[in-house]
XYZ file of C-alpha atoms in Angstrom:
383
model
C 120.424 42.734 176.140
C 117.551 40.169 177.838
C 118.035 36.930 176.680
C 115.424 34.878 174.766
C 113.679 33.540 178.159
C 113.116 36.759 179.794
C 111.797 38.632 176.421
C 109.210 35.979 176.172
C 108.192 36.747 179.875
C 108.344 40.687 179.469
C 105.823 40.671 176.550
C 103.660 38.214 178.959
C 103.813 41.531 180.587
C 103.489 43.869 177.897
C 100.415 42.151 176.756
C 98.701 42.140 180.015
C 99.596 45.839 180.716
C 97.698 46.608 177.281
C 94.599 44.586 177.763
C 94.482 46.197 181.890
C 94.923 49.719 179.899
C 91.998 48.970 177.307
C 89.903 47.767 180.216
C 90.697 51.180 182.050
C 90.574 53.618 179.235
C 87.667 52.165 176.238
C 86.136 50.403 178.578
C 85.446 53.373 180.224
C 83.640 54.617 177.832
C 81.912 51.217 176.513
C 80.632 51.730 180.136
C 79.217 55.309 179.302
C 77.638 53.549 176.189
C 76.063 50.853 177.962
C 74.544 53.315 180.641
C 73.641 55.591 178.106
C 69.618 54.729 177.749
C 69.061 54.432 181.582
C 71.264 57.359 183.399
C 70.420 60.082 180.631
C 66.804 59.915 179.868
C 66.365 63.457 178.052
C 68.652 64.420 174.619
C 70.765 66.907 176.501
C 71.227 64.613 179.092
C 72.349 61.981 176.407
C 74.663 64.543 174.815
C 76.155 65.179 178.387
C 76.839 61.515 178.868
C 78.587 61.492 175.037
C 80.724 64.541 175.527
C 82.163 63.368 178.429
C 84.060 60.765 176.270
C 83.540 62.032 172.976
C 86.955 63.524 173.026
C 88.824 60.614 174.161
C 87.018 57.213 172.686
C 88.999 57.281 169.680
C 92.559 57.232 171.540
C 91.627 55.187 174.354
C 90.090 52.744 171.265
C 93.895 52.659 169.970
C 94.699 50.072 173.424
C 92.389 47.690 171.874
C 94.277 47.850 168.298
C 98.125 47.757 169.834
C 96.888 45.023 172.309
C 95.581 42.468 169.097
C 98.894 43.947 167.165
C 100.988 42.520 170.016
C 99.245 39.181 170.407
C 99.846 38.734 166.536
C 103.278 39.413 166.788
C 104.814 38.355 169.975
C 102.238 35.431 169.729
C 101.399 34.080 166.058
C 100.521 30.884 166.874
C 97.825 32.025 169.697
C 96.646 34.549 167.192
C 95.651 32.094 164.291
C 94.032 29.423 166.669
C 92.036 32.670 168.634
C 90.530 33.202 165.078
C 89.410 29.942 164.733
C 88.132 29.141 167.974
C 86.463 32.305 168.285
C 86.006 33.258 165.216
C 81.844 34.181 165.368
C 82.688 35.951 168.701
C 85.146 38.361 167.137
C 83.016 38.763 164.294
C 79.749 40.114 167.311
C 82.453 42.211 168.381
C 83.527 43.741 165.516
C 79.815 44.452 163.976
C 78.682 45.795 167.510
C 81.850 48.501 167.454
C 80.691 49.791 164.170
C 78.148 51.426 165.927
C 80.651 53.340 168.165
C 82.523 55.573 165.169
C 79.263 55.747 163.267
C 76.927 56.436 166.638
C 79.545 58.998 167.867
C 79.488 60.991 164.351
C 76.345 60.713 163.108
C 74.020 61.203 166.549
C 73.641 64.952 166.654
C 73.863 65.103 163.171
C 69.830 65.237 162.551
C 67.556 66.925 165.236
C 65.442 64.368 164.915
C 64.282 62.279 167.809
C 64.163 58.475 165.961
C 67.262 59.024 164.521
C 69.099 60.168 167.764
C 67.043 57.167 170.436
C 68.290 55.006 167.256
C 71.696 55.796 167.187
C 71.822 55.929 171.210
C 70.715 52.711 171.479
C 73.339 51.779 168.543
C 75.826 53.265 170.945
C 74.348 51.031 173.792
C 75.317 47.749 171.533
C 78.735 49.039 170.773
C 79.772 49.005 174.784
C 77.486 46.438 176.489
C 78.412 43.291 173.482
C 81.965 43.835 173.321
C 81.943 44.052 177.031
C 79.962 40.739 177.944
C 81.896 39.196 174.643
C 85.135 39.738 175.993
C 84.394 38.285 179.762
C 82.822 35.496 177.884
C 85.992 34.823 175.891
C 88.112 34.745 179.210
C 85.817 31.881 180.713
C 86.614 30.104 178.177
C 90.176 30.145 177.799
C 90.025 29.236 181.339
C 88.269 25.919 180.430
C 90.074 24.811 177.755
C 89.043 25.751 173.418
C 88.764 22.984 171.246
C 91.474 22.890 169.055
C 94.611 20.873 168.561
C 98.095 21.280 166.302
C 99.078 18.102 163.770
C 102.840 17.324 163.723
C 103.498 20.925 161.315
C 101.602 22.866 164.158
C 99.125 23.919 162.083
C 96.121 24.549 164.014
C 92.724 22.479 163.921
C 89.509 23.515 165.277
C 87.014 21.190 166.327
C 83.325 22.417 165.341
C 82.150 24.327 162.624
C 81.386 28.570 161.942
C 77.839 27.902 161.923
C 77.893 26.417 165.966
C 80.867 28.197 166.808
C 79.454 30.437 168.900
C 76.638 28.456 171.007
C 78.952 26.075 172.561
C 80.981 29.492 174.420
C 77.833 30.377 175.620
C 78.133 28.260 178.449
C 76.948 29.008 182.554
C 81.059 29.508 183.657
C 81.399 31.713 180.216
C 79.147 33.748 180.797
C 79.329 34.548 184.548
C 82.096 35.861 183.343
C 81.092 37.690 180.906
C 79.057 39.450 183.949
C 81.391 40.260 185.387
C 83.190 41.751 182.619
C 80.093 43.776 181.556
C 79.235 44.967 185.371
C 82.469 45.673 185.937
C 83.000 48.138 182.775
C 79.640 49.608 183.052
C 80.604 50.431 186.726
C 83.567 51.692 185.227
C 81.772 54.590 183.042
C 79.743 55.050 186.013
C 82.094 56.660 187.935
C 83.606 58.398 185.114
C 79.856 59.666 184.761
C 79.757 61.111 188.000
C 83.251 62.290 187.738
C 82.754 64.560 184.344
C 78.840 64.628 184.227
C 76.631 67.178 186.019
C 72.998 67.647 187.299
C 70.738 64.112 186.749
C 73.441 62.433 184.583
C 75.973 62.388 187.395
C 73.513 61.266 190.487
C 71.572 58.390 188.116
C 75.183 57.311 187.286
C 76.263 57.212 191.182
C 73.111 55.126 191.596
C 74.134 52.670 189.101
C 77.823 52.410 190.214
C 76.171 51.434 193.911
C 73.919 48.990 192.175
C 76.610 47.405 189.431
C 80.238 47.185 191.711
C 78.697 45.211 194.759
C 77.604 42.555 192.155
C 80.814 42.675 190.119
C 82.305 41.676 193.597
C 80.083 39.049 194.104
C 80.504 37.478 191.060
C 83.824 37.564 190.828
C 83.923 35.762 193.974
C 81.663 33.269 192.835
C 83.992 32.646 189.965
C 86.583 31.737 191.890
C 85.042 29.618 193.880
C 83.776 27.571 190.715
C 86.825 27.670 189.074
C 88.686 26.206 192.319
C 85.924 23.243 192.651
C 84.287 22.732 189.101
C 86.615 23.820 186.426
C 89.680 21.654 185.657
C 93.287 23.457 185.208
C 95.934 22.667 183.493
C 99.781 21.717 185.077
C 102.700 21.181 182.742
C 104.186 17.718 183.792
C 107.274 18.167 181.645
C 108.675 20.703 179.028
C 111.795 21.971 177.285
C 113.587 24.746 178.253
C 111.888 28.161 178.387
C 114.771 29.556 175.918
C 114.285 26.963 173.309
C 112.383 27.850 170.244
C 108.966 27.467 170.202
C 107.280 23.752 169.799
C 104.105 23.749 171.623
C 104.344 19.619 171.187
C 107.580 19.293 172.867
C 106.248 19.104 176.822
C 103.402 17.165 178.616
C 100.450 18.237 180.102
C 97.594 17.194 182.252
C 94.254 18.502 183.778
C 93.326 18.231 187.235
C 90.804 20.222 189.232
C 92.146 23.316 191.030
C 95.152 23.525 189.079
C 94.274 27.096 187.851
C 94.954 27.924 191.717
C 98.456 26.480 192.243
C 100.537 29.706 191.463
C 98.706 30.940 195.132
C 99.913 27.874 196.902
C 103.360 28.332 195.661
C 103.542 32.353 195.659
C 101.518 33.519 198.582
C 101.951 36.883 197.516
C 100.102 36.807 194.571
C 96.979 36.642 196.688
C 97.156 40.480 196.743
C 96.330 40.496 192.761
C 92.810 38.710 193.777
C 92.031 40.506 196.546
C 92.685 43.666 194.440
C 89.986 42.512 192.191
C 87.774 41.801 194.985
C 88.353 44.883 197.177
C 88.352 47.562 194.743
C 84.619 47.415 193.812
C 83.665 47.737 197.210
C 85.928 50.671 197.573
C 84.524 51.915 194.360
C 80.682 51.264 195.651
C 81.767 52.973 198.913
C 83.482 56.254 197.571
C 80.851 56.741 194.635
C 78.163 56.721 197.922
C 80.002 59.067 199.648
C 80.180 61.620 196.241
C 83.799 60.919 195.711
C 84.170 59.903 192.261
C 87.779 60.991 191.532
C 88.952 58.144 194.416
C 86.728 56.042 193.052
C 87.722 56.526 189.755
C 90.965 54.774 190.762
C 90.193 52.252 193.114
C 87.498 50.813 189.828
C 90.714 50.960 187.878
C 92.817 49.240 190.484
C 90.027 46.737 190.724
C 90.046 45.591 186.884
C 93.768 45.327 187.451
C 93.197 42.660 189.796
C 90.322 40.947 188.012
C 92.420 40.582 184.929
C 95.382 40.080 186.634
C 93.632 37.175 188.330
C 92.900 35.986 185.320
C 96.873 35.816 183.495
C 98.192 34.736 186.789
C 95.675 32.024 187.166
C 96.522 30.922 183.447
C 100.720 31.357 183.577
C 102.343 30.223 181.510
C 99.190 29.111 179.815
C 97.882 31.634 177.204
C 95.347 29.509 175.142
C 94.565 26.129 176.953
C 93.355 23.203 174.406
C 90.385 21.269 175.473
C 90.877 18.566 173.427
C 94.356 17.916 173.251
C 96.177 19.607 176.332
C 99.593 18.932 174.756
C 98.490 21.752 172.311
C 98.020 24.127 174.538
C 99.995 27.294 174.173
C 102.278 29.210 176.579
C 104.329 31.588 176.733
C 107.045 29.862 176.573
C 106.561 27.945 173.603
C 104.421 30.338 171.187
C 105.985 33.356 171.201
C 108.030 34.651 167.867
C 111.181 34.658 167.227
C 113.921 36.181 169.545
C 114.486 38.761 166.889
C 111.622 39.537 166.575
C 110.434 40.306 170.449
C 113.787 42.573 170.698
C 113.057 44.547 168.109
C 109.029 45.155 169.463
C 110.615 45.179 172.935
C 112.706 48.603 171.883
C 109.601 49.779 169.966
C 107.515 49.904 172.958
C 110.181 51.050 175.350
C 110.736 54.418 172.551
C 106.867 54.599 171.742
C 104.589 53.770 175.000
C 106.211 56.786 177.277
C 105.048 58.869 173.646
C 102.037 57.982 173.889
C 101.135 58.112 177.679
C 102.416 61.700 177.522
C 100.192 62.634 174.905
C 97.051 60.523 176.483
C 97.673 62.768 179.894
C 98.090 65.849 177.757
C 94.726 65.622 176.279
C 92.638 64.411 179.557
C 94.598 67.405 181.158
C 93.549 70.107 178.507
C 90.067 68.536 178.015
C 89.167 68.232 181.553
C 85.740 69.910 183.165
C 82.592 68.865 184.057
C 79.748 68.554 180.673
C 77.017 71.112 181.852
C 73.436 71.391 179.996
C 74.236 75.079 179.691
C 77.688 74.364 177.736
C 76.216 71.712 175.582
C 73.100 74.098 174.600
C 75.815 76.251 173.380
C 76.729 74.464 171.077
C 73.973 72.773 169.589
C 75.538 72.024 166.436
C 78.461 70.331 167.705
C 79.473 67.101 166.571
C 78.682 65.201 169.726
């Protein structure tokens, strides 16, 4: 049985494997949507570019779900002071993927051209908001939200719902949030040329040689920034990692460069950035040299290392407080109860094999290039 210390590390884990698997799988095919008006110019084109992750969108979507179940329940304290400090960002999100289930239904529906350039740009909104969104949400948690806890750890944020959101829109935030948008719509690209055909396929190769070189770059450029104009966060002094949670009970300062101090003391984990660094270029390099399934992987290896930049950047930190750095959580000292982790720990161990069987089951039995002649065939599809 893992004690109380090493649960609260594994579901560090477990939560980072999830968000790396959303990236990977939905944002895939956010990617597809945000490429959608520009590689796919004529309606069969379009429906290509749908079907090739009409099948799957709904599944992969389920990452996403199980990834915000997990936060609330390993997590509970990070969850309720995420709602409030980005609580008009979540809200964007969640009104930009209506248009996914809706857009995804409803498109072929009506032969009509309005209705289907409507819906495609609907389907456009759906992948490239979420995907900026959620880039902009990690360059903020790297500098710190505003919020603090009173002396019952309830959570205070400091602003209001009507300026909530213009204050995340800052020049860090949203570099990030390029990245994050660039790197998933270079993501769909290569899925694009991997399961598209004819025009689809080579104006998606074009885009993945336009969109990874300047994920690459920017990522770069973010670290850079975040090593000399972004302040960190150190813990000074805390209780034991197997105590229950009480995010007041330890110290902590701010200092610039502290977000790079886990690569001064673990050399190793330099591989983890130059994953995220590499693997675009790779990507950019086998999409020009029309091999997309290599490519495929190297773009996923490359998110790994982006976002695992990102958590191992952070550790312990989860949700940094700007105003009071006390209140900032960590693992340590915001996770549930040990009860509760074993019994989600045993949950995932039964369930996740379950599910990744099934997931390769259906990309296995659904897999094939999306020809004009096939989706002519079937005109009256529901894609």
């Amino acid at each position: 049985m893992l004690d109380y210390e090493t649960l609260k590390f594994v579901w560090w884990i477990f939560v980072g494997l999830l968000l790396m698997g959303f990236a990977i799988t939905d944002g895939m095919d956010m990617g597809v949507g945000t490429l959608l008006p520009f590689v796919a110019r004529k309606d069969v084109e379009r429906r290509i570019a749908i079907n090739s992750v009409g099948p799957h969108w709904d599944g992969n979507q389920v990452w996403f779900i199980t990834a915000g179940g997990a936060i609330f329940a390993a997590w509970p304290a990070v969850y309720a002071a995420a709602f409030s400090g980005f609580y008009m960002a979540m809200l964007l999100v969640l009104f930009a993927l209506f248009f996914r289930p809706v857009g995804f239904d409803y498109r072929s529906k009506i032969e009509n051209p309005t209705w289907r350039n409507a819906w495609d740009w609907g389907l456009f909104a759906g992948g490239a908001i979420p995907a900026l969104i959620f880039g902009v949400a990690f360059g903020n948690l790297l500098q710190g939200v505003p919020f603090r806890l009173d002396e019952l750890l309830r959570s205070h944020y400091q602003g209001s719902l009507l300026t909530a959101l213009l204050p995340l829109l800052n020049p860090f935030a949203l570099l990030a949030g390029v990245i994050s948008l660039a790197m998933l719509a270079a993501h769909g690209g290569v899925w694009l040329q991997l399961r598209a055909s004819g025009a689809v396929a080579d104006r998606a190769r074009k885009a993945v040689l336009l969109l990874s070189p300047i994920v690459a770059v920017a990522f770069a450029l973010a670290g850079v920034w975040l090593w000399l104009g972004v302040d960190g966060y150190r813990i000074v002094k805390e209780a034991a990692h197997s105590a229950a949670s009480n995010p007041l009970a330890k110290e902590v300062v701010r200092a610039p460069g502290a977000w790079l101090d886990i690569y001064a003391k673990q050399p190793l984990a330099m591989i983890v950035p130059a994953l995220g660094l590499v693997g675009p270029l790779l990507t950019m390099l086998l999409a020009a040299v029309h091999r997309p399934g290599l490519a495929f992987v190297t773009s996923a290896f490359g998110m790994i290392g982006i976002i695992g930049t990102a958590g191992l950047s952070m550790f312990p930190f989860i949700m940094p407080s700007s105003i009071d750095p006390r209140s900032s959580l960590t693992i340590w000292d915001a996770a549930s109860s040990e009860l509760t982790l074993t019994v989600m720990f045993w949950a995932v161990v039964i369930f996740l094999p379950i599910v990744l069987g099934y997931t390769v089951w259906c990309y296995a039995n659904m897999w094939g290039r999306v020809t004009a002649d096939e989706i002519e065939a079937r005109a009256h599809s529901a894609y």
